[in-house]
Amino acid sequence: MSPVVSYALHGNIGVISVDNAPVNALSHAVRSGIAEALTAAYSDASQAVIISCAGRTFIAGADITEFGKPPQEPSLPDLLEQLDNHPKITVAALHGTALGGGFETALSCNYRIALASAKVGLPEVKLGLLPGAGGTQRVPRLAGVEGAISLMTTGNPINAKKAAELSLVDRVVNGDDLVAQAVAYAEELVAANAPQKQARTAQITLTDSDRAMLNQQRTQLLKKTRGETAPQRIIDCIEAAAELGFEEGLRRERELFMECMADPQSAAMRHMFFAERAAAKINSLPKDTPIVDIQRVGIIGAGTMGGGIAMCFAQVGIHVTLVDMSEDAVKAGLDKIAKNYAISVSRGRFSEAQVASIMANITPSSSYQDLAEVDLVIEAVFENLAVKQEVFKTLDGICKPCAILASNTSYQNIDEIAAATSRPSSVLGMHFFSPANVMKLLEVVRGAESSDSIIATAMTVSKKIGKVPVLSGMCYGFIGNRMLRPYSREAALCLMEGATPAQIDGAMERWGMAMGPMAVGDLAGLDIGYKAREQLTEEQKGEPASYLVADRLVEAGRLGQKSGAGYYQYDPETRRRMDDPAVMEIVAATCAELGINRRTISDEEIVDRLTLALANEGAKILEDGIAQRASDIDVVYCYGYGFPRFKGGPMHNLEAVGIPRAVARMEEFASKLSAQNWQTAKTLQELSTNGGKLADV
Ligand code: 3HC
């Protein structure tokens, strides 16, 4: 028998048990082990066969590490064909998360029993794929078209109760011993002479309203999942389920699955799956590094950022003391949080009772003295070094000695902040992204003296509050905002050299960015960059062409969306952006002043300049040891800056384009545009000649 699959008779019931930690993925060994066990069950005394799993979950899908490697028999479709045609009653016993190929295995059994705590789902779309082992054909037959669309195009799992409502699960049970309950269920089925139900035989016809819904979903998905191929192919498969019959539908599914698998989008999204998990790991951290149990958090600053951070902690049951200068300021902050939750309640995300218990976790205060007992303080005050140093000095005098002191700064030097305290080893950066209760990224910034323990604690607590943490070393702007500077510089230069805000944003958005750089500037507020520049020397600011237009917009009161105008005008009702000739007048005047002759710029040039500027700076960040690995940079950009996951982040995209090609294009920019701006990172030059990979840097 296989080392990862066992088979034994429990009375007259055969029990197959998969034990392939951590998530029982369907590796070759698992597939062949199940196939062998099914074969053994043909001729033994079993009257029914159960597929169950040891460990924390039922099979969580195909083994993603095998994708792109030569196929090994039996394939999953072959195995499921064997399962579907098995002469004995088959039952899947589900616990944990039955996902992807795992759930498709369960759907190929005659019956499914699940613990109430189990979840089932088809998350392939998150990997740029569609369910490729019958899921697209069986789910619509069992759950109907609407349920199938939702399950497969969102990729989000549903709980066992909901799955039972959709006829995807036959029995939901509570208790510990799932296998014993599954055996009892199988015995019951045998005793009742229950039929061998097969999803394949269920009737499916598309009503006119189903057709209308499919068309509507197709259109909505074009907008919601802009640029992604897999969601559209999933709709194709659901249509095939209704129109082609089961066998033909399966063939169509296979064809489209292979097409998606060969698409660079899937390679990018699979890269992101592993990148996200790698980012949480800190290289060379001793295994026994102590992790502080964070039970009480203090947040200083009840503005938008502080309030959003407070929500993250309060939602997972961690008590927050939210401090601001005055009772009025903290009350205003609390009101804003309550308003945010009222919107969530109206959208059905939380119940009134849940919100009440979350709000009860937040205590408002206007006194730093109330932070004496907290385990972690996060400062989210005005972005000014002297102000932050003052706050940390005060905290140092009040907080208990083991408390961790974090700054949510976007740019300031953590070491200079730490130097204001007597405990620099307890100081680090925890850089949230706005809106902090929504954005998944959290940069954990290590100062020169930050201890291993506080870094490990910050990574752990970040995951607890649902964030994707990435470790960054200390430099101006850390990973994300440091890369944003050359990206914004190139956007501003394209504007000066010949483009319009709409052309730049349009080119980047069609390429895949969630929002173009000009629109992002308007959303964040152009005054933020303006104030940051005020603290820089002329040399640090860079060439005037890269910021003068932004300065002039701010000086004209155009701060972005909040003032109704920035690079665009905004409709006060809908916030729709509209071109504004006044902006182009400012651009023209600034060009005249700087002696810049405008020319026609292609969308391709815009995309190349902006994406290569990002990746080149990313490579320098790697060289400087600011990021642990290239894939961490991809995580930062996909989770914090709207970089499309289906391009896999700026570093993955660079490799997909081809490093030698990218380097050649940068050299072209260096000779035609600016040698100063286009100094190719040494690492990229080396990889370009030696054919190496960024993952090995
Ligand atoms: N294949 C290979 N490795 C996998 C895997 C998979 N399907 N799923 C998880 N892993 C690995 C992770 O990389 C991680 O490895 P690491 O410890 O070395 O970093 C380890 O298992 C644990 O994973 P998580 O850290 O994600 O553990 P969690 O407990 O947080 O989450 C989970 C568990 C919900 C199962 C989550 O891992 C998950 O969502 N997995 C992916 C599920 C998926 O996408 N399945 C579909 C695959 S495609 C498919 O089935 C095609 C089919 O239709 C033909």
Short mmCIF file of N, CA and C in Angstrom, two decimals, residues 427-494:
data_model
loop_
_atom_site.label_atom_id
_atom_site.label_comp_id
_atom_site.label_asym_id
_atom_site.label_seq_id
_atom_site.Cartn_x
_atom_site.Cartn_y
_atom_site.Cartn_z
N VAL A 427 11.33 48.54 19.43
CA VAL A 427 10.68 49.45 18.47
C VAL A 427 10.79 48.89 17.05
N LEU A 428 9.68 48.97 16.32
CA LEU A 428 9.68 48.54 14.92
C LEU A 428 8.62 49.33 14.16
N GLY A 429 8.56 49.11 12.85
CA GLY A 429 7.51 49.74 12.05
C GLY A 429 6.43 48.72 11.74
N MET A 430 5.17 49.14 11.81
CA MET A 430 4.07 48.30 11.30
C MET A 430 3.29 49.21 10.36
N HIS A 431 3.60 49.07 9.09
CA HIS A 431 3.05 50.00 8.10
C HIS A 431 1.80 49.42 7.46
N PHE A 432 0.65 49.95 7.88
CA PHE A 432 -0.64 49.54 7.32
C PHE A 432 -0.92 50.37 6.07
N PHE A 433 -1.83 49.88 5.25
CA PHE A 433 -2.19 50.59 4.02
C PHE A 433 -3.65 51.02 4.10
N SER A 434 -3.94 52.14 3.52
CA SER A 434 -5.26 52.73 3.67
C SER A 434 -6.25 52.23 2.60
N PRO A 435 -7.49 51.91 2.93
CA PRO A 435 -8.08 51.88 4.27
C PRO A 435 -7.61 50.63 5.04
N ALA A 436 -7.12 50.90 6.26
CA ALA A 436 -6.41 49.86 7.01
C ALA A 436 -7.28 48.66 7.35
N ASN A 437 -8.59 48.86 7.45
CA ASN A 437 -9.45 47.71 7.77
C ASN A 437 -9.73 46.86 6.54
N VAL A 438 -9.33 47.34 5.36
CA VAL A 438 -9.61 46.61 4.12
C VAL A 438 -8.34 46.05 3.49
N MET A 439 -7.31 46.88 3.38
CA MET A 439 -6.11 46.47 2.65
C MET A 439 -5.39 45.36 3.39
N LYS A 440 -4.96 44.34 2.62
CA LYS A 440 -4.38 43.13 3.25
C LYS A 440 -2.91 43.28 3.61
N LEU A 441 -2.22 44.20 2.94
CA LEU A 441 -0.77 44.26 3.15
C LEU A 441 -0.39 44.91 4.47
N LEU A 442 0.64 44.38 5.10
CA LEU A 442 1.23 45.04 6.26
C LEU A 442 2.75 44.89 6.17
N GLU A 443 3.45 46.00 6.01
CA GLU A 443 4.92 45.94 6.00
C GLU A 443 5.39 45.98 7.45
N VAL A 444 6.12 44.96 7.84
CA VAL A 444 6.73 44.94 9.18
C VAL A 444 8.17 45.42 9.00
N VAL A 445 8.48 46.56 9.59
CA VAL A 445 9.77 47.19 9.30
C VAL A 445 10.74 46.98 10.45
N ARG A 446 11.85 46.35 10.10
CA ARG A 446 12.84 46.01 11.12
C ARG A 446 13.85 47.14 11.25
N GLY A 447 13.96 47.70 12.45
CA GLY A 447 14.99 48.70 12.70
C GLY A 447 16.31 48.01 12.99
N ALA A 448 17.39 48.81 13.07
CA ALA A 448 18.71 48.21 13.30
C ALA A 448 18.73 47.42 14.60
N GLU A 449 17.95 47.87 15.58
CA GLU A 449 18.03 47.20 16.89
C GLU A 449 16.78 46.40 17.24
N SER A 450 15.79 46.36 16.35
CA SER A 450 14.55 45.60 16.67
C SER A 450 14.92 44.16 17.00
N SER A 451 14.37 43.63 18.10
CA SER A 451 14.74 42.26 18.49
C SER A 451 14.01 41.24 17.61
N ASP A 452 14.57 40.02 17.54
CA ASP A 452 13.92 38.93 16.80
C ASP A 452 12.50 38.71 17.32
N SER A 453 12.38 38.79 18.66
CA SER A 453 11.09 38.47 19.27
C SER A 453 10.00 39.44 18.81
N ILE A 454 10.31 40.75 18.75
CA ILE A 454 9.23 41.67 18.36
C ILE A 454 8.90 41.53 16.88
N ILE A 455 9.91 41.17 16.08
CA ILE A 455 9.64 40.98 14.65
C ILE A 455 8.74 39.75 14.47
N ALA A 456 9.11 38.65 15.14
CA ALA A 456 8.31 37.43 15.02
C ALA A 456 6.90 37.66 15.55
N THR A 457 6.79 38.42 16.64
CA THR A 457 5.47 38.71 17.20
C THR A 457 4.63 39.53 16.22
N ALA A 458 5.27 40.53 15.61
CA ALA A 458 4.52 41.39 14.68
C ALA A 458 4.02 40.56 13.49
N MET A 459 4.85 39.63 12.99
CA MET A 459 4.42 38.80 11.86
C MET A 459 3.23 37.93 12.28
N THR A 460 3.31 37.38 13.50
CA THR A 460 2.24 36.49 13.97
C THR A 460 0.94 37.25 14.18
N VAL A 461 1.03 38.41 14.84
CA VAL A 461 -0.20 39.15 15.12
C VAL A 461 -0.79 39.71 13.82
N SER A 462 0.06 40.00 12.84
CA SER A 462 -0.44 40.48 11.54
C SER A 462 -1.33 39.43 10.91
N LYS A 463 -0.86 38.17 10.97
CA LYS A 463 -1.66 37.10 10.38
C LYS A 463 -2.98 36.94 11.15
N LYS A 464 -2.88 37.10 12.47
CA LYS A 464 -4.08 36.95 13.30
C LYS A 464 -5.15 37.97 12.91
N ILE A 465 -4.73 39.17 12.53
CA ILE A 465 -5.73 40.19 12.16
C ILE A 465 -6.04 40.15 10.66
N GLY A 466 -5.64 39.05 10.01
CA GLY A 466 -6.04 38.85 8.61
C GLY A 466 -5.19 39.57 7.60
N LYS A 467 -4.01 40.02 8.01
CA LYS A 467 -3.15 40.73 7.05
C LYS A 467 -2.14 39.76 6.42
N VAL A 468 -1.56 40.21 5.31
CA VAL A 468 -0.46 39.48 4.70
C VAL A 468 0.80 40.27 5.05
N PRO A 469 1.59 39.79 6.03
CA PRO A 469 2.75 40.57 6.44
C PRO A 469 3.97 40.32 5.55
N VAL A 470 4.72 41.37 5.31
CA VAL A 470 5.98 41.25 4.57
C VAL A 470 7.04 42.00 5.37
N LEU A 471 8.18 41.35 5.57
CA LEU A 471 9.25 41.99 6.33
C LEU A 471 10.05 42.94 5.43
N SER A 472 10.29 44.14 5.95
CA SER A 472 11.11 45.10 5.20
C SER A 472 12.24 45.60 6.08
N GLY A 473 13.38 45.81 5.46
CA GLY A 473 14.47 46.48 6.17
C GLY A 473 14.23 47.98 6.14
N MET A 474 15.16 48.72 6.73
CA MET A 474 14.98 50.17 6.87
C MET A 474 15.56 50.91 5.66
N CYS A 475 14.71 51.65 4.97
CA CYS A 475 15.16 52.60 3.94
C CYS A 475 14.01 53.57 3.73
N TYR A 476 14.25 54.67 3.06
CA TYR A 476 13.21 55.66 2.86
C TYR A 476 12.06 55.05 2.05
N GLY A 477 10.86 55.00 2.65
CA GLY A 477 9.70 54.46 1.95
C GLY A 477 9.55 52.95 2.07
N PHE A 478 10.50 52.30 2.76
CA PHE A 478 10.49 50.84 2.90
C PHE A 478 10.39 50.19 1.51
N ILE A 479 9.72 49.02 1.40
CA ILE A 479 9.72 48.38 0.08
C ILE A 479 8.75 49.12 -0.87
N GLY A 480 7.51 49.23 -0.43
CA GLY A 480 6.46 49.70 -1.34
C GLY A 480 6.63 51.14 -1.79
N ASN A 481 6.76 52.05 -0.84
CA ASN A 481 6.82 53.46 -1.22
C ASN A 481 8.16 53.84 -1.84
N ARG A 482 9.22 53.08 -1.51
CA ARG A 482 10.49 53.35 -2.19
C ARG A 482 10.33 53.05 -3.68
N MET A 483 9.64 51.96 -4.00
CA MET A 483 9.44 51.61 -5.42
C MET A 483 8.47 52.57 -6.10
N LEU A 484 7.57 53.12 -5.28
CA LEU A 484 6.58 54.03 -5.85
C LEU A 484 7.24 55.30 -6.41
N ARG A 485 8.38 55.67 -5.86
CA ARG A 485 8.99 56.93 -6.30
C ARG A 485 9.40 56.88 -7.77
N PRO A 486 10.20 55.90 -8.22
CA PRO A 486 10.51 55.88 -9.65
C PRO A 486 9.29 55.62 -10.54
N TYR A 487 8.33 54.88 -10.00
CA TYR A 487 7.09 54.62 -10.76
C TYR A 487 6.34 55.96 -10.97
N SER A 488 6.20 56.72 -9.88
CA SER A 488 5.50 58.01 -9.98
C SER A 488 6.31 58.99 -10.82
N ARG A 489 7.63 58.90 -10.67
CA ARG A 489 8.50 59.79 -11.46
C ARG A 489 8.25 59.56 -12.96
N GLU A 490 8.23 58.31 -13.36
CA GLU A 490 8.03 58.03 -14.79
C GLU A 490 6.64 58.46 -15.24
N ALA A 491 5.63 58.28 -14.36
CA ALA A 491 4.27 58.73 -14.73
C ALA A 491 4.28 60.24 -14.94
N ALA A 492 4.92 60.95 -14.00
CA ALA A 492 4.95 62.42 -14.10
C ALA A 492 5.73 62.86 -15.34
N LEU A 493 6.82 62.14 -15.64
CA LEU A 493 7.61 62.52 -16.82
C LEU A 493 6.85 62.22 -18.11
N CYS A 494 6.11 61.11 -18.13
CA CYS A 494 5.29 60.82 -19.32
C CYS A 494 4.28 61.95 -19.52
#
